[in-house]
GROMACS .gro file of C-alpha atoms in nm:
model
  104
    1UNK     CA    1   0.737  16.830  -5.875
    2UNK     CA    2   0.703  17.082  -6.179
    3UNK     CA    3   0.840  16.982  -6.490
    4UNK     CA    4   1.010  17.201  -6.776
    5UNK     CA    5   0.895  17.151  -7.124
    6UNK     CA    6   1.039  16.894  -7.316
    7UNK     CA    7   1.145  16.700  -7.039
    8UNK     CA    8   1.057  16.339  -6.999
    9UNK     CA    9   0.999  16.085  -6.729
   10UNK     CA   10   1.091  15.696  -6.799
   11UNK     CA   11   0.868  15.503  -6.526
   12UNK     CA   12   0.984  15.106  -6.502
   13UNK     CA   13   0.744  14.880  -6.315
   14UNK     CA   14   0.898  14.517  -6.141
   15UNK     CA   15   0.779  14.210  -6.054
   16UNK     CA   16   1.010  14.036  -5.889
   17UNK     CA   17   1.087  13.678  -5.970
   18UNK     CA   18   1.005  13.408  -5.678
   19UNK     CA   19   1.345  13.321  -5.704
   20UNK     CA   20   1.441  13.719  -5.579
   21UNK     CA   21   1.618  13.744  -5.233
   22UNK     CA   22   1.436  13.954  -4.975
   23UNK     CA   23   1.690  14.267  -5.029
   24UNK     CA   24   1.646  14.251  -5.396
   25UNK     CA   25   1.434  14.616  -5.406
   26UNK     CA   26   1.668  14.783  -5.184
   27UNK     CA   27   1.962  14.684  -5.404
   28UNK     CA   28   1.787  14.782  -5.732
   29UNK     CA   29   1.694  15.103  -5.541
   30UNK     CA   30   2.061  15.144  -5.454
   31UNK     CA   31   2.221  15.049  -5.815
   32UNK     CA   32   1.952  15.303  -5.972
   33UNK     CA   33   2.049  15.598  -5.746
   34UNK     CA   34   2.432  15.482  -5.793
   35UNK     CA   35   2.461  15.475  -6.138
   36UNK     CA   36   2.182  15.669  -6.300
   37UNK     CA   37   2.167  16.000  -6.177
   38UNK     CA   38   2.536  15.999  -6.325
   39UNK     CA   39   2.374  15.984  -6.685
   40UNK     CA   40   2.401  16.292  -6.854
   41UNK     CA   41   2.065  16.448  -6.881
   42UNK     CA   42   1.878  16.286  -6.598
   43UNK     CA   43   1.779  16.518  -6.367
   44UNK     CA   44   1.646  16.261  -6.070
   45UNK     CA   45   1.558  15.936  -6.003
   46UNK     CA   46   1.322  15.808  -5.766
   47UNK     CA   47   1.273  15.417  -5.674
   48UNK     CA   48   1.111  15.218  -5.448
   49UNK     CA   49   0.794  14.960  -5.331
   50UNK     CA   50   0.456  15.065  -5.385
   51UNK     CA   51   0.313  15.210  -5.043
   52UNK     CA   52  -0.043  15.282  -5.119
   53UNK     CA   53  -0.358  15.120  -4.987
   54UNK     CA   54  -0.513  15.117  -5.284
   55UNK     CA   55  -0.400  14.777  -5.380
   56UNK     CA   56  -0.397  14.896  -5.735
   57UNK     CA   57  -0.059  14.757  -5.873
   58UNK     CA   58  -0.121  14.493  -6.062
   59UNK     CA   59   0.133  14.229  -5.928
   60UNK     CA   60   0.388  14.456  -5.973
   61UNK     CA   61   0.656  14.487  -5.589
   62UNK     CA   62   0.873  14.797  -5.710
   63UNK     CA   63   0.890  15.135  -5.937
   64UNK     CA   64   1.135  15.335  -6.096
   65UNK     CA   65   1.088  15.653  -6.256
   66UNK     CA   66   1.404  15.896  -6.416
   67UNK     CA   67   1.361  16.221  -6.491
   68UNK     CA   68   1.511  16.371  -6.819
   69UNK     CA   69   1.571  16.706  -6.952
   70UNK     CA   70   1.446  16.600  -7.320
   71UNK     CA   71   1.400  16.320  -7.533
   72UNK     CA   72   1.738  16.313  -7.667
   73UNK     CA   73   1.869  16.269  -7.290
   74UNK     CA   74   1.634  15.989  -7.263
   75UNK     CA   75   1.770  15.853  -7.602
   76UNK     CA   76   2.142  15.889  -7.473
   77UNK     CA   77   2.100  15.717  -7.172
   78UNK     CA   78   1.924  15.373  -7.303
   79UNK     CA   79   2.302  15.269  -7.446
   80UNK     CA   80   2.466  15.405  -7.149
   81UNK     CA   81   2.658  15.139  -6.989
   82UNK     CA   82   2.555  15.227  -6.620
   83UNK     CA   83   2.201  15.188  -6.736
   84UNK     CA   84   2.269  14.854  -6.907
   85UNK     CA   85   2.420  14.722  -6.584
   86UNK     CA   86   2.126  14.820  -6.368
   87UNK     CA   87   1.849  14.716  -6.692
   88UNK     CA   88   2.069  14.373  -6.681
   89UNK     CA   89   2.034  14.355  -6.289
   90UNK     CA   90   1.639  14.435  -6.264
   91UNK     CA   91   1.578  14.135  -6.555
   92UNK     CA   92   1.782  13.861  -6.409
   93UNK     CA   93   1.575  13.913  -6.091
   94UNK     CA   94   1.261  14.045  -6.247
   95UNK     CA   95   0.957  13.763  -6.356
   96UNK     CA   96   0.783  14.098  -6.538
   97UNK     CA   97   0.904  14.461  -6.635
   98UNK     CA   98   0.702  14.690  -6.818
   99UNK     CA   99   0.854  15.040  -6.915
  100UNK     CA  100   0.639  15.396  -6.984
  101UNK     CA  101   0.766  15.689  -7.157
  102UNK     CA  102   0.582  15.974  -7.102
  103UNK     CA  103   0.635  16.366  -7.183
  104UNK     CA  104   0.614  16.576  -6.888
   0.00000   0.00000   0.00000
């Protein structure tokens, strides 16, 4: 995927909780595509378990990584009540998150 200057990619990394039901993923990978790519100023969204062999992943069962058009996108959408639902969703069934912003 090529990326425009200025734009920026917000990568989210999940543990799930023990306490997680087995179609917890698919339903955060469900509420993501539902209700973020509706943001103004995200461009895409892409979600889902790890499926390397590397075994590289630290604990962590499933990504998430939206595409912005700028910073100020980015900034716009961390308020944005259809990313507050799904943020609220991946912590109540999360045991660890850690988020990455990075410039494309």
């Amino acid at each position: 995927m090529a990326f425009g200057a200025g734009e920026v990619v917000h990568v989210v990394l999940v543990e799930w909780a023990e306490s997680a039901g087995a179609d917890t993923a698919e339903q955060a990978s469900a509420r993501s595509t539902e209700k973020l790519t509706s943001i103004d100023g995200v461009l895409s969204v892409t979600s889902g378990p790890n499926i390397g062999d590397e075994d590289l992943q630290g604990g962590f069962d499933w990504m998430l990584a939206v595409h912005f058009r700028d910073k100020a996108a980015l900034d716009g959408y961390l308020p944005d009540p259809q990313h507050v639902e799904v943020a609220t969703f991946l912590q109540e069934s999360a045991a660890r998150i850690v988020v990455f912003d990075v410039a494309a």
